[in-house]
């Protein structure tokens, strides 16, 4: 499956952005979909994951809980990350990923998008 992320940009602290990730290739519904991010000079970290199928289960990193929402539209083969109340520490390249297991570890994901840059100014 190929993943194409978009929606990044420059936003002021307290603002909002919505990231999108469109999947093509194999059936989108069989994959658990996740977002990870990598801040400048740091390793990649888990942000959120949504379960395959109906998306009835989600998990978030503590740092984004209550501010970010992950969702999926199977008809459009797209996963979203709605980011509200953004903080400068949310600045990072955001990556979407698809995998066969509902996990927060990078190794659980077989397919990755190219990343989209989110910059939050103070």
PDB file of N, CA, C and O in Angstrom, residues 4-39:
ATOM      1  N   UNK A   4       0.127   8.717   1.154  1.00  0.00           N
ATOM      2  CA  UNK A   4       0.473  10.093   0.795  1.00  0.00           C
ATOM      3  C   UNK A   4      -0.119  11.026   1.843  1.00  0.00           C
ATOM      4  O   UNK A   4      -1.339  11.184   1.916  1.00  0.00           O
ATOM      5  N   UNK A   5       0.768  11.636   2.626  1.00  0.00           N
ATOM      6  CA  UNK A   5       0.328  12.557   3.679  1.00  0.00           C
ATOM      7  C   UNK A   5       0.346  13.992   3.178  1.00  0.00           C
ATOM      8  O   UNK A   5       1.175  14.363   2.347  1.00  0.00           O
ATOM      9  N   UNK A   6      -0.573  14.787   3.721  1.00  0.00           N
ATOM     10  CA  UNK A   6      -0.644  16.200   3.363  1.00  0.00           C
ATOM     11  C   UNK A   6      -1.313  16.974   4.492  1.00  0.00           C
ATOM     12  O   UNK A   6      -1.840  16.385   5.438  1.00  0.00           O
ATOM     13  N   UNK A   7      -1.288  18.303   4.362  1.00  0.00           N
ATOM     14  CA  UNK A   7      -1.997  19.134   5.318  1.00  0.00           C
ATOM     15  C   UNK A   7      -1.123  19.889   6.296  1.00  0.00           C
ATOM     16  O   UNK A   7      -1.618  20.695   7.078  1.00  0.00           O
ATOM     17  N   UNK A   8       0.166  19.639   6.273  1.00  0.00           N
ATOM     18  CA  UNK A   8       1.056  20.348   7.157  1.00  0.00           C
ATOM     19  C   UNK A   8       1.194  21.812   6.774  1.00  0.00           C
ATOM     20  O   UNK A   8       0.731  22.242   5.708  1.00  0.00           O
ATOM     21  N   UNK A   9       1.820  22.581   7.652  1.00  0.00           N
ATOM     22  CA  UNK A   9       2.015  23.988   7.373  1.00  0.00           C
ATOM     23  C   UNK A   9       2.459  24.729   8.617  1.00  0.00           C
ATOM     24  O   UNK A   9       2.825  24.115   9.631  1.00  0.00           O
ATOM     25  N   UNK A  10       2.418  26.058   8.520  1.00  0.00           N
ATOM     26  CA  UNK A  10       2.812  26.936   9.619  1.00  0.00           C
ATOM     27  C   UNK A  10       1.551  27.463  10.297  1.00  0.00           C
ATOM     28  O   UNK A  10       0.645  27.971   9.635  1.00  0.00           O
ATOM     29  N   UNK A  11       1.508  27.348  11.615  1.00  0.00           N
ATOM     30  CA  UNK A  11       0.352  27.800  12.378  1.00  0.00           C
ATOM     31  C   UNK A  11       0.830  28.396  13.687  1.00  0.00           C
ATOM     32  O   UNK A  11       1.868  27.994  14.212  1.00  0.00           O
ATOM     33  N   UNK A  12       0.074  29.360  14.205  1.00  0.00           N
ATOM     34  CA  UNK A  12       0.416  29.947  15.491  1.00  0.00           C
ATOM     35  C   UNK A  12      -0.023  29.041  16.630  1.00  0.00           C
ATOM     36  O   UNK A  12      -0.964  28.241  16.489  1.00  0.00           O
ATOM     37  N   UNK A  13       0.643  29.175  17.747  1.00  0.00           N
ATOM     38  CA  UNK A  13       0.258  28.411  18.933  1.00  0.00           C
ATOM     39  C   UNK A  13      -1.210  28.671  19.261  1.00  0.00           C
ATOM     40  O   UNK A  13      -1.683  29.806  19.164  1.00  0.00           O
ATOM     41  N   UNK A  14      -1.905  27.593  19.601  1.00  0.00           N
ATOM     42  CA  UNK A  14      -3.330  27.679  19.869  1.00  0.00           C
ATOM     43  C   UNK A  14      -4.197  27.404  18.661  1.00  0.00           C
ATOM     44  O   UNK A  14      -5.416  27.231  18.788  1.00  0.00           O
ATOM     45  N   UNK A  15      -3.577  27.359  17.496  1.00  0.00           N
ATOM     46  CA  UNK A  15      -4.315  27.120  16.262  1.00  0.00           C
ATOM     47  C   UNK A  15      -4.569  25.650  16.002  1.00  0.00           C
ATOM     48  O   UNK A  15      -4.247  24.779  16.819  1.00  0.00           O
ATOM     49  N   UNK A  16      -5.138  25.389  14.820  1.00  0.00           N
ATOM     50  CA  UNK A  16      -5.513  24.029  14.436  1.00  0.00           C
ATOM     51  C   UNK A  16      -5.032  23.707  13.029  1.00  0.00           C
ATOM     52  O   UNK A  16      -4.879  24.596  12.193  1.00  0.00           O
ATOM     53  N   UNK A  17      -4.822  22.439  12.798  1.00  0.00           N
ATOM     54  CA  UNK A  17      -4.522  21.902  11.470  1.00  0.00           C
ATOM     55  C   UNK A  17      -5.156  20.530  11.368  1.00  0.00           C
ATOM     56  O   UNK A  17      -5.312  19.838  12.389  1.00  0.00           O
ATOM     57  N   UNK A  18      -5.468  20.122  10.150  1.00  0.00           N
ATOM     58  CA  UNK A  18      -5.925  18.753   9.913  1.00  0.00           C
ATOM     59  C   UNK A  18      -5.023  18.108   8.883  1.00  0.00           C
ATOM     60  O   UNK A  18      -4.913  18.583   7.748  1.00  0.00           O
ATOM     61  N   UNK A  19      -4.392  17.030   9.279  1.00  0.00           N
ATOM     62  CA  UNK A  19      -3.565  16.250   8.374  1.00  0.00           C
ATOM     63  C   UNK A  19      -4.411  15.150   7.738  1.00  0.00           C
ATOM     64  O   UNK A  19      -5.315  14.606   8.365  1.00  0.00           O
ATOM     65  N   UNK A  20      -4.070  14.831   6.495  1.00  0.00           N
ATOM     66  CA  UNK A  20      -4.738  13.750   5.770  1.00  0.00           C
ATOM     67  C   UNK A  20      -3.692  12.783   5.246  1.00  0.00           C
ATOM     68  O   UNK A  20      -2.558  13.174   4.951  1.00  0.00           O
ATOM     69  N   UNK A  21      -4.080  11.555   5.130  1.00  0.00           N
ATOM     70  CA  UNK A  21      -3.195  10.524   4.571  1.00  0.00           C
ATOM     71  C   UNK A  21      -4.052   9.606   3.713  1.00  0.00           C
ATOM     72  O   UNK A  21      -4.909   8.887   4.231  1.00  0.00           O
ATOM     73  N   UNK A  22      -3.812   9.651   2.406  1.00  0.00           N
ATOM     74  CA  UNK A  22      -4.571   8.845   1.455  1.00  0.00           C
ATOM     75  C   UNK A  22      -3.792   7.583   1.127  1.00  0.00           C
ATOM     76  O   UNK A  22      -2.599   7.640   0.824  1.00  0.00           O
ATOM     77  N   UNK A  23      -4.477   6.449   1.176  1.00  0.00           N
ATOM     78  CA  UNK A  23      -3.850   5.164   0.890  1.00  0.00           C
ATOM     79  C   UNK A  23      -4.301   4.651  -0.464  1.00  0.00           C
ATOM     80  O   UNK A  23      -5.457   4.812  -0.851  1.00  0.00           O
ATOM     81  N   UNK A  24      -3.390   4.013  -1.171  1.00  0.00           N
ATOM     82  CA  UNK A  24      -3.733   3.385  -2.441  1.00  0.00           C
ATOM     83  C   UNK A  24      -3.098   2.003  -2.480  1.00  0.00           C
ATOM     84  O   UNK A  24      -2.110   1.739  -1.808  1.00  0.00           O
ATOM     85  N   UNK A  25      -3.660   1.118  -3.253  1.00  0.00           N
ATOM     86  CA  UNK A  25      -3.140  -0.234  -3.336  1.00  0.00           C
ATOM     87  C   UNK A  25      -4.085  -1.221  -2.688  1.00  0.00           C
ATOM     88  O   UNK A  25      -5.239  -1.299  -3.048  1.00  0.00           O
ATOM     89  N   UNK A  26      -3.593  -1.966  -1.699  1.00  0.00           N
ATOM     90  CA  UNK A  26      -4.393  -2.998  -1.052  1.00  0.00           C
ATOM     91  C   UNK A  26      -5.545  -2.398  -0.258  1.00  0.00           C
ATOM     92  O   UNK A  26      -5.570  -1.213   0.012  1.00  0.00           O
ATOM     93  N   UNK A  27      -6.465  -3.225   0.141  1.00  0.00           N
ATOM     94  CA  UNK A  27      -7.658  -2.782   0.846  1.00  0.00           C
ATOM     95  C   UNK A  27      -7.316  -1.984   2.096  1.00  0.00           C
ATOM     96  O   UNK A  27      -6.638  -2.468   2.992  1.00  0.00           O
ATOM     97  N   UNK A  28      -7.821  -0.764   2.162  1.00  0.00           N
ATOM     98  CA  UNK A  28      -7.498   0.151   3.256  1.00  0.00           C
ATOM     99  C   UNK A  28      -8.072  -0.344   4.582  1.00  0.00           C
ATOM    100  O   UNK A  28      -7.449  -0.180   5.632  1.00  0.00           O
ATOM    101  N   UNK A  29      -9.231  -0.963   4.532  1.00  0.00           N
ATOM    102  CA  UNK A  29      -9.933  -1.303   5.764  1.00  0.00           C
ATOM    103  C   UNK A  29      -9.215  -2.344   6.619  1.00  0.00           C
ATOM    104  O   UNK A  29      -9.461  -2.432   7.825  1.00  0.00           O
ATOM    105  N   UNK A  30      -8.319  -3.128   6.041  1.00  0.00           N
ATOM    106  CA  UNK A  30      -7.663  -4.179   6.819  1.00  0.00           C
ATOM    107  C   UNK A  30      -6.535  -3.635   7.679  1.00  0.00           C
ATOM    108  O   UNK A  30      -6.000  -4.353   8.527  1.00  0.00           O
ATOM    109  N   UNK A  31      -6.157  -2.394   7.465  1.00  0.00           N
ATOM    110  CA  UNK A  31      -4.997  -1.833   8.154  1.00  0.00           C
ATOM    111  C   UNK A  31      -5.367  -0.979   9.355  1.00  0.00           C
ATOM    112  O   UNK A  31      -6.304  -0.177   9.315  1.00  0.00           O
ATOM    113  N   UNK A  32      -4.588  -1.178  10.426  1.00  0.00           N
ATOM    114  CA  UNK A  32      -4.571  -0.210  11.507  1.00  0.00           C
ATOM    115  C   UNK A  32      -3.746   0.978  11.017  1.00  0.00           C
ATOM    116  O   UNK A  32      -2.680   0.785  10.413  1.00  0.00           O
ATOM    117  N   UNK A  33      -4.224   2.169  11.258  1.00  0.00           N
ATOM    118  CA  UNK A  33      -3.560   3.367  10.745  1.00  0.00           C
ATOM    119  C   UNK A  33      -3.073   4.232  11.896  1.00  0.00           C
ATOM    120  O   UNK A  33      -3.792   4.445  12.873  1.00  0.00           O
ATOM    121  N   UNK A  34      -1.845   4.720  11.759  1.00  0.00           N
ATOM    122  CA  UNK A  34      -1.247   5.483  12.847  1.00  0.00           C
ATOM    123  C   UNK A  34      -0.571   6.738  12.321  1.00  0.00           C
ATOM    124  O   UNK A  34      -0.247   6.851  11.137  1.00  0.00           O
ATOM    125  N   UNK A  35      -0.360   7.664  13.236  1.00  0.00           N
ATOM    126  CA  UNK A  35       0.455   8.842  12.991  1.00  0.00           C
ATOM    127  C   UNK A  35       1.626   8.826  13.981  1.00  0.00           C
ATOM    128  O   UNK A  35       1.436   8.544  15.168  1.00  0.00           O
ATOM    129  N   UNK A  36       2.789   9.124  13.437  1.00  0.00           N
ATOM    130  CA  UNK A  36       3.995   9.317  14.228  1.00  0.00           C
ATOM    131  C   UNK A  36       4.533  10.694  13.901  1.00  0.00           C
ATOM    132  O   UNK A  36       4.142  11.314  12.904  1.00  0.00           O
ATOM    133  N   UNK A  37       5.465  11.182  14.695  1.00  0.00           N
ATOM    134  CA  UNK A  37       6.095  12.461  14.388  1.00  0.00           C
ATOM    135  C   UNK A  37       7.564  12.442  14.810  1.00  0.00           C
ATOM    136  O   UNK A  37       7.952  11.677  15.693  1.00  0.00           O
ATOM    137  N   UNK A  38       8.331  13.290  14.136  1.00  0.00           N
ATOM    138  CA  UNK A  38       9.748  13.408  14.453  1.00  0.00           C
ATOM    139  C   UNK A  38      10.104  14.884  14.515  1.00  0.00           C
ATOM    140  O   UNK A  38      10.079  15.573  13.482  1.00  0.00           O
ATOM    141  N   UNK A  39      10.428  15.337  15.711  1.00  0.00           N
ATOM    142  CA  UNK A  39      10.829  16.718  15.919  1.00  0.00           C
ATOM    143  C   UNK A  39      12.298  16.875  15.539  1.00  0.00           C
ATOM    144  O   UNK A  39      13.059  15.900  15.536  1.00  0.00           O
TER     145      UNK A  39
END
